[in-house]
Amino acid sequence: MVKGDVPTAVAEGSKLKLHFDYQPKKGSLGADIWNNGEAREQNIVNSDTIILPREPGIYIYSVYANWEEGDSSYVLQVEVK
């Protein structure tokens, strides 16, 4: 999904703020974090913030949600320095 993309450099412990023009259905917003080929569920704080890792490395995030009109997912790659 992000093969060939250059990861966005971020500081350890940075916050990733999620913003949508329309609010997703309640309880449908979620995120997974991928590192070294393994995925795990990522907590979303206050319904709009992901705290990025403190350990250096490249991480891939998958953010997904549902709306009345359908669902969508977004993938991004960060490098914690």
C-alpha angles and dihedrals in degrees: 000000000000099000109145094013118124111237119238110249114235136173118252113273093015120155124242109209116206119211129180126178087227125034115249120239111283112274095009100098113099143151139203127201122213123201128161091356095304126110129206134172114267122215117238112211120214090355093284114050134079118193107220121224124274094215115088116248145090116292131185120209127200113196119188138176145162129235132181088263095050142283137294141184132205129200127202136169127217133182114213109212 
